[in-house]
PDB file of C-alpha atoms in Angstrom:
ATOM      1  CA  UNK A   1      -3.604  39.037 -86.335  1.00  0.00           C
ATOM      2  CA  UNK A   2      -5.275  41.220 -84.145  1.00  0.00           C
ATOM      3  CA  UNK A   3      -7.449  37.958 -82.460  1.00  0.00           C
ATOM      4  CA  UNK A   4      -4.574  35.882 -82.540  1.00  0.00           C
ATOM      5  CA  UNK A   5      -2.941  38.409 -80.789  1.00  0.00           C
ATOM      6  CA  UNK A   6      -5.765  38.689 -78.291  1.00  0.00           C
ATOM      7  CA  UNK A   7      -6.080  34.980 -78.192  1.00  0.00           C
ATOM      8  CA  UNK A   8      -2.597  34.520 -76.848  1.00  0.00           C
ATOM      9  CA  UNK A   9      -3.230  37.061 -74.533  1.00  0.00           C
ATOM     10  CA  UNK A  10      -6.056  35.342 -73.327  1.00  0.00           C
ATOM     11  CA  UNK A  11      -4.285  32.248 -72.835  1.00  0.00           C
ATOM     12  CA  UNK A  12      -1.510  34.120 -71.177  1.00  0.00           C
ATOM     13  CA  UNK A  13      -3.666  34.994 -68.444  1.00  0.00           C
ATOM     14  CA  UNK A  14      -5.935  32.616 -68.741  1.00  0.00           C
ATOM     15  CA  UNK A  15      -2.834  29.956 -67.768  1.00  0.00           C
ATOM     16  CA  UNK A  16      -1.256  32.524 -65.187  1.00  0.00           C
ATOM     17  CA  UNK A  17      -4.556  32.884 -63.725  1.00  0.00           C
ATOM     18  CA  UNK A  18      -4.600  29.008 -63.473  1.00  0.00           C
ATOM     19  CA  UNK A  19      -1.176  28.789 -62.055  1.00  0.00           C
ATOM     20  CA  UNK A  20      -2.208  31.301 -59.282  1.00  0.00           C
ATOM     21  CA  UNK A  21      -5.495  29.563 -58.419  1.00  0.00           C
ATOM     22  CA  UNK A  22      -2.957  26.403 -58.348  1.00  0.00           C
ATOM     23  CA  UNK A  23      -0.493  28.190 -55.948  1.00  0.00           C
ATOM     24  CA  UNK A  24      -3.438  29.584 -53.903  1.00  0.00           C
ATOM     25  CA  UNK A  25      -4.519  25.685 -53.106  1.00  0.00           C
ATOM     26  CA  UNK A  26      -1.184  24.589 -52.545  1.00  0.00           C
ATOM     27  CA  UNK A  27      -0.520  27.334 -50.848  1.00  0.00           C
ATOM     28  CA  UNK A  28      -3.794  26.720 -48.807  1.00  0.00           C
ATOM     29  CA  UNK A  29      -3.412  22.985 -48.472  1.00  0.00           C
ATOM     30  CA  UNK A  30       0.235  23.178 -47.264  1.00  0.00           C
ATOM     31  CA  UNK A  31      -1.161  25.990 -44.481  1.00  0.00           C
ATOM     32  CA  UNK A  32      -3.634  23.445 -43.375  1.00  0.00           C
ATOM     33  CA  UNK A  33      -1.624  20.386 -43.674  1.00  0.00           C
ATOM     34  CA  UNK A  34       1.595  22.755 -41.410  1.00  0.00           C
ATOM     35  CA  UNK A  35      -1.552  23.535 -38.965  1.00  0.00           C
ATOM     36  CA  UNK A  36      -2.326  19.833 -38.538  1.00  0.00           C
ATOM     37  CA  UNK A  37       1.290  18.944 -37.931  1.00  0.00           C
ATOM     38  CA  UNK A  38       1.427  21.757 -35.493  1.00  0.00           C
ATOM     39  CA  UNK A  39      -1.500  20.762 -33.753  1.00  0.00           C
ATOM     40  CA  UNK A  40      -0.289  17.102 -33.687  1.00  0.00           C
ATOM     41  CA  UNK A  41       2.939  18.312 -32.518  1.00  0.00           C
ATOM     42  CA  UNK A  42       1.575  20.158 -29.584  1.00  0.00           C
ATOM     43  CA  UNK A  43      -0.002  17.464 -28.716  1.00  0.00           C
ATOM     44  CA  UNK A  44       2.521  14.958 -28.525  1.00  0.00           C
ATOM     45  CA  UNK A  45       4.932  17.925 -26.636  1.00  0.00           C
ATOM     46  CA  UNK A  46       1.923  17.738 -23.652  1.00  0.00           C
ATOM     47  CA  UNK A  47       1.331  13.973 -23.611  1.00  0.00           C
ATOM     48  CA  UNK A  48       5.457  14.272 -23.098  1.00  0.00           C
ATOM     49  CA  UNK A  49       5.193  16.441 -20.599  1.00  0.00           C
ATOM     50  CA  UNK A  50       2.474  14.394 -19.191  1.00  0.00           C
ATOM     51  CA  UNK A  51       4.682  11.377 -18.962  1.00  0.00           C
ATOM     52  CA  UNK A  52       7.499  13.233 -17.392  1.00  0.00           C
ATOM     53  CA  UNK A  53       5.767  14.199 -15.267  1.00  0.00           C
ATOM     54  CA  UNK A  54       4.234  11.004 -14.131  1.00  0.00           C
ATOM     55  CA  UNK A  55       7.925   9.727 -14.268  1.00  0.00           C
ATOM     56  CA  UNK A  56       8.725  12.435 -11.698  1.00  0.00           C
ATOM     57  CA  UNK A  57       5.940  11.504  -9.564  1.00  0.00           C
ATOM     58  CA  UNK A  58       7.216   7.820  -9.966  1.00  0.00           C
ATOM     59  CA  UNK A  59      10.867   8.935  -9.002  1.00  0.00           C
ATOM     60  CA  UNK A  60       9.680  10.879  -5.993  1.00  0.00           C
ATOM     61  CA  UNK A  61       7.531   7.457  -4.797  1.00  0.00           C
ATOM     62  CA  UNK A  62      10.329   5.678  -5.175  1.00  0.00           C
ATOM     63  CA  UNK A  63      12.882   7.677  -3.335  1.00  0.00           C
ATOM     64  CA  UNK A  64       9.723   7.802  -0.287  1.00  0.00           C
ATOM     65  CA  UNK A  65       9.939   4.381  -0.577  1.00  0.00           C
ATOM     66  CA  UNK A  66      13.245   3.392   0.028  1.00  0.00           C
ATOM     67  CA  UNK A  67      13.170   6.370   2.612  1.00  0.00           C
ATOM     68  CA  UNK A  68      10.755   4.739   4.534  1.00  0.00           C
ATOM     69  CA  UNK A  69      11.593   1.098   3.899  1.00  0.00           C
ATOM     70  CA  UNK A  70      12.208   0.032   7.811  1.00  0.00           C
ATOM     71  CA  UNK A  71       9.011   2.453   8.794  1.00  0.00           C
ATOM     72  CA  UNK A  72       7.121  -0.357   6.220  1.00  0.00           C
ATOM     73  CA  UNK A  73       9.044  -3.485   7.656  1.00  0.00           C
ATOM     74  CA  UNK A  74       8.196  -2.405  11.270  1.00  0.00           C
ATOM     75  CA  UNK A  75       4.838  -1.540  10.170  1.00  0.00           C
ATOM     76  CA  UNK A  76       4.465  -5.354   8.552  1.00  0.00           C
ATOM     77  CA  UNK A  77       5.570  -7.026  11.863  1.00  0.00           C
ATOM     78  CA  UNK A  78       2.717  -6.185  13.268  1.00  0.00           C
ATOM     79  CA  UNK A  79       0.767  -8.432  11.248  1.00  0.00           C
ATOM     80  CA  UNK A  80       1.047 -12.331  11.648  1.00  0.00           C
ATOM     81  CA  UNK A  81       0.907 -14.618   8.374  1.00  0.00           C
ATOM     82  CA  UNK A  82      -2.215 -15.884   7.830  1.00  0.00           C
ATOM     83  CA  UNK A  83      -0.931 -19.230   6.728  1.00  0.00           C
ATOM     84  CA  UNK A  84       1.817 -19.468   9.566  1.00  0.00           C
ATOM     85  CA  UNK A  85       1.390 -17.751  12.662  1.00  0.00           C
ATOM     86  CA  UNK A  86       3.924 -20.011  13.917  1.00  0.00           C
ATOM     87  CA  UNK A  87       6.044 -16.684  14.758  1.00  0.00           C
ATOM     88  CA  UNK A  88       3.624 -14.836  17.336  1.00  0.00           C
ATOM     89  CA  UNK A  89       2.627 -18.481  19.105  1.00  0.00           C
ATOM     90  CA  UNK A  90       6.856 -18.870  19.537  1.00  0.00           C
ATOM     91  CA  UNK A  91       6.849 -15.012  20.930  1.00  0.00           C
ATOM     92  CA  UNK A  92       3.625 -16.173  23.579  1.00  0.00           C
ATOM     93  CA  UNK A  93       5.286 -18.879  24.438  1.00  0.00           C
ATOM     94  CA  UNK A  94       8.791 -16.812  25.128  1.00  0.00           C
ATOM     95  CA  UNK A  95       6.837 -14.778  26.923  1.00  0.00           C
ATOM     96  CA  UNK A  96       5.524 -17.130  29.557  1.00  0.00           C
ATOM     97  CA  UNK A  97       9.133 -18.739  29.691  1.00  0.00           C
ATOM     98  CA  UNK A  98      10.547 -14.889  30.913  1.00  0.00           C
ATOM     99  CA  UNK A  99       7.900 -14.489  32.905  1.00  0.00           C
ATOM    100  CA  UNK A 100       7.929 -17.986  34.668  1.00  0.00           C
ATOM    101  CA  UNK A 101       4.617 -18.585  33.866  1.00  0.00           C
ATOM    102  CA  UNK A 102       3.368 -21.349  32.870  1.00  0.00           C
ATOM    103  CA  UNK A 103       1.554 -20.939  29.242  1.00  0.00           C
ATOM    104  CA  UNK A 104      -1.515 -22.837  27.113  1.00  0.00           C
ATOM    105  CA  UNK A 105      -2.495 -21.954  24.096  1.00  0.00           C
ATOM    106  CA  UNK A 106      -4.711 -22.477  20.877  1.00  0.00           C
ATOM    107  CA  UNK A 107      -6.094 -21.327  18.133  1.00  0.00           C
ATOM    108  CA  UNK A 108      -9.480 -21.476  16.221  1.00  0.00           C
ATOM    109  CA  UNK A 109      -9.301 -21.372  12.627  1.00  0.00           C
ATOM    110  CA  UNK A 110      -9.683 -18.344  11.263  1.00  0.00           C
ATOM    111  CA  UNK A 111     -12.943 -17.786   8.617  1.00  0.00           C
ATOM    112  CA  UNK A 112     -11.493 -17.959   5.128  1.00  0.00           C
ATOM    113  CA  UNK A 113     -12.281 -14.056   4.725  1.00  0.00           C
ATOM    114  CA  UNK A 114     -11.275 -13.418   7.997  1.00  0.00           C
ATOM    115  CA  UNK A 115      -7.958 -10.742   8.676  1.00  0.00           C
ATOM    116  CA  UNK A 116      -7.894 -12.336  12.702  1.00  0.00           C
ATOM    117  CA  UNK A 117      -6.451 -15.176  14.198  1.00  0.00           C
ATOM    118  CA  UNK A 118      -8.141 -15.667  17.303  1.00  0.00           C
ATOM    119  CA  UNK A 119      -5.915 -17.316  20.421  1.00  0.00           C
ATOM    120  CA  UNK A 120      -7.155 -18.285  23.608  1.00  0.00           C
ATOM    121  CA  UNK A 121      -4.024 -18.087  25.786  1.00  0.00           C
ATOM    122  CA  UNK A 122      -3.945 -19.318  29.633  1.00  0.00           C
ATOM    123  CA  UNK A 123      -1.147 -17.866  31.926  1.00  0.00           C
ATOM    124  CA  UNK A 124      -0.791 -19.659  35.280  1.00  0.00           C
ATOM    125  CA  UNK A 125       1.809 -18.318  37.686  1.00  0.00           C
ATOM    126  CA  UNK A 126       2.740 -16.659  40.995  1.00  0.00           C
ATOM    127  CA  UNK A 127       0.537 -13.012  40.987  1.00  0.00           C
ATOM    128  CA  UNK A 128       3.202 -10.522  40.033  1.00  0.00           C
ATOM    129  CA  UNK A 129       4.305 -12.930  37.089  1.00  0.00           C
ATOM    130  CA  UNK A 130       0.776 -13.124  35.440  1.00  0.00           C
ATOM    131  CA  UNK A 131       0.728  -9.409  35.676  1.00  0.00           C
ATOM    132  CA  UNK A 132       4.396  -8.850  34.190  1.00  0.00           C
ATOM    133  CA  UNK A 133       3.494 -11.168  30.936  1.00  0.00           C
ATOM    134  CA  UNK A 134       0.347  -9.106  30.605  1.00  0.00           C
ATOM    135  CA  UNK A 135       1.998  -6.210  30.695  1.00  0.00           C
ATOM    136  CA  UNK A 136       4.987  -7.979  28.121  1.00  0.00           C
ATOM    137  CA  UNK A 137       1.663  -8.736  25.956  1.00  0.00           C
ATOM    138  CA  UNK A 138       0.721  -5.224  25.871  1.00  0.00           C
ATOM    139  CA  UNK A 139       3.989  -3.968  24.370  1.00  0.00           C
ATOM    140  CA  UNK A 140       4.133  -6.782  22.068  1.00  0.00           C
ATOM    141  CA  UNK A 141       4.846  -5.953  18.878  1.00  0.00           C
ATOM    142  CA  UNK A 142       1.783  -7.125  17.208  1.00  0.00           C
ATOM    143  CA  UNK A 143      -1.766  -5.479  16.807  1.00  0.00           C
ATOM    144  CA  UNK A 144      -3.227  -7.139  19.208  1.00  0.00           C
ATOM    145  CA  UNK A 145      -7.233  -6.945  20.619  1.00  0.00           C
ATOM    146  CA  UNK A 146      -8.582  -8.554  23.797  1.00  0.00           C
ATOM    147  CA  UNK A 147     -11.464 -10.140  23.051  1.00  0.00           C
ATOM    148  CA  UNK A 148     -12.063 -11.392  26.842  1.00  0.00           C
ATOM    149  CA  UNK A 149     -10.207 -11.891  30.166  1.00  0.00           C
ATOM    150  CA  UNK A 150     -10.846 -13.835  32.957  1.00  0.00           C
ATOM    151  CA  UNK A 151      -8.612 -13.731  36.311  1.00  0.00           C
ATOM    152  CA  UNK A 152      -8.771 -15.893  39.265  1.00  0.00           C
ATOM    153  CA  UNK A 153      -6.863 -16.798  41.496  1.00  0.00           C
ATOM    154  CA  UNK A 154      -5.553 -20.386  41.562  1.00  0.00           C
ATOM    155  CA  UNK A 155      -4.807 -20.629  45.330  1.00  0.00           C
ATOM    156  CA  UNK A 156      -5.009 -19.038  48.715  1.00  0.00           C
ATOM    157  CA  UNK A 157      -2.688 -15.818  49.670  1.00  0.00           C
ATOM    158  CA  UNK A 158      -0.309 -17.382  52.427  1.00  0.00           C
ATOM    159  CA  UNK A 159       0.214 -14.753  54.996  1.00  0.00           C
ATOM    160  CA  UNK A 160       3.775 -15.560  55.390  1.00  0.00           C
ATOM    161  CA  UNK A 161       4.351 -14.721  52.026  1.00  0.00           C
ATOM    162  CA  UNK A 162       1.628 -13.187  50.140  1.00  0.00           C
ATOM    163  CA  UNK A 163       3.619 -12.528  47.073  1.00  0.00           C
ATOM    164  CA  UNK A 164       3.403 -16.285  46.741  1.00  0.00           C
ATOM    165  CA  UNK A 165      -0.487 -16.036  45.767  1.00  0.00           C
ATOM    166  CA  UNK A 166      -0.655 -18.232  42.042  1.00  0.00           C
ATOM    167  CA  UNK A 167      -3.343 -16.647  39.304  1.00  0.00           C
ATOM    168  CA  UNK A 168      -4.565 -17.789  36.188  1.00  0.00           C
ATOM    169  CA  UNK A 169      -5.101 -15.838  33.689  1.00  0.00           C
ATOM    170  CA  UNK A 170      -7.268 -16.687  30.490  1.00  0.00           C
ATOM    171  CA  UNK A 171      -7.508 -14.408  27.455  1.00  0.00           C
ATOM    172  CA  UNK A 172      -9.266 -14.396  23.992  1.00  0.00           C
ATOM    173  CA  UNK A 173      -6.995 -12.361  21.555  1.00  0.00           C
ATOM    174  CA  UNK A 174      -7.708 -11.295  18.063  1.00  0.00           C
ATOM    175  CA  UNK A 175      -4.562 -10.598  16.444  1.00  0.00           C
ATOM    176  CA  UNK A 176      -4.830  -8.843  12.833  1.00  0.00           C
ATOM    177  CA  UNK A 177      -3.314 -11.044   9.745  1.00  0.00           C
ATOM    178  CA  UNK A 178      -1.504  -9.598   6.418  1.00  0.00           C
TER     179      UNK A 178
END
């Protein structure tokens, strides 16, 4: 009775010892599964602070933006259209109407690669009008480069009135495209 007795005992601790060894895995497993989920939740919490703070970035672009929306426009005005620069030949040709001069114009065709139109514009007028459209030309609002000039005058200074002297004045202009 004795080794039954002993037996049982056995068993006893044999399956208590088994249901600890079982509750020491769980309890291990569930500590490393819990340490994966916290891991993967950490992660996720910085890739959402990551996109938050992209989206604030993207917020504060925005509101630049529409802060400096005419600062852009004005900025893009300066630019012809490649395909139509119909715009800056009708602002030439204004400008030789204020300034009573009389205007020619044409353009090469631009390179396919090229960001320039190139115009060769002649001005032909009294002196101090071929001087005022340059000067108009200047403070045009376009980004403009002179290429070449050529000035001459067209016909003699009459001393009765030398403001009459007529000048011609030929330019080659690069003007930058969008």
């Amino acid at each position: 009775m004795k080794d039954a007795q002993k037996q049982k005992s056995i068993i006893a601790i044999a399956f208590f010892g088994a249901i600890l060894l079982t509750l020491a895995g769980g309890t291990w497993y569930l500590y490393k599964t819990m340490n994966g989920i916290n891991s993967e939740i950490q992660t996720i919490k910085s890739e959402i602070a990551s996109i938050e703070s992209e989206n604030n970035v993207i917020r504060d672009f925005q509101q630049l933006l529409t802060k400096r929306e005419p600062d852009i426009s004005r900025i893009r005005a300066l630019f012809i259209e490649a395909d139509r620069p119909l715009r800056f030949i009708e602002a030439i040709e204004s400008l030789g109407r204020t300034t009573k001069n009389s205007i020619t114009l044409d353009a090469q065709n631009p390179k396919p690669d090229s960001q320039y139109f190139i115009f060769r514009v002649t001005a032909e007028g009294k002196k101090q009008n071929v001087f005022q459209f340059l000067t108009l030309l200047e403070h045009a609002p376009y980004e403009i480069t002179v290429r070449s000039y050529t000035l001459t005058a067209v016909s003699e200074i009459d001393p009765a009135d030398p403001e009459s002297q007529r000048m011609r004045l030929a330019l080659a202009l690069e003007v930058k495209t969008k």
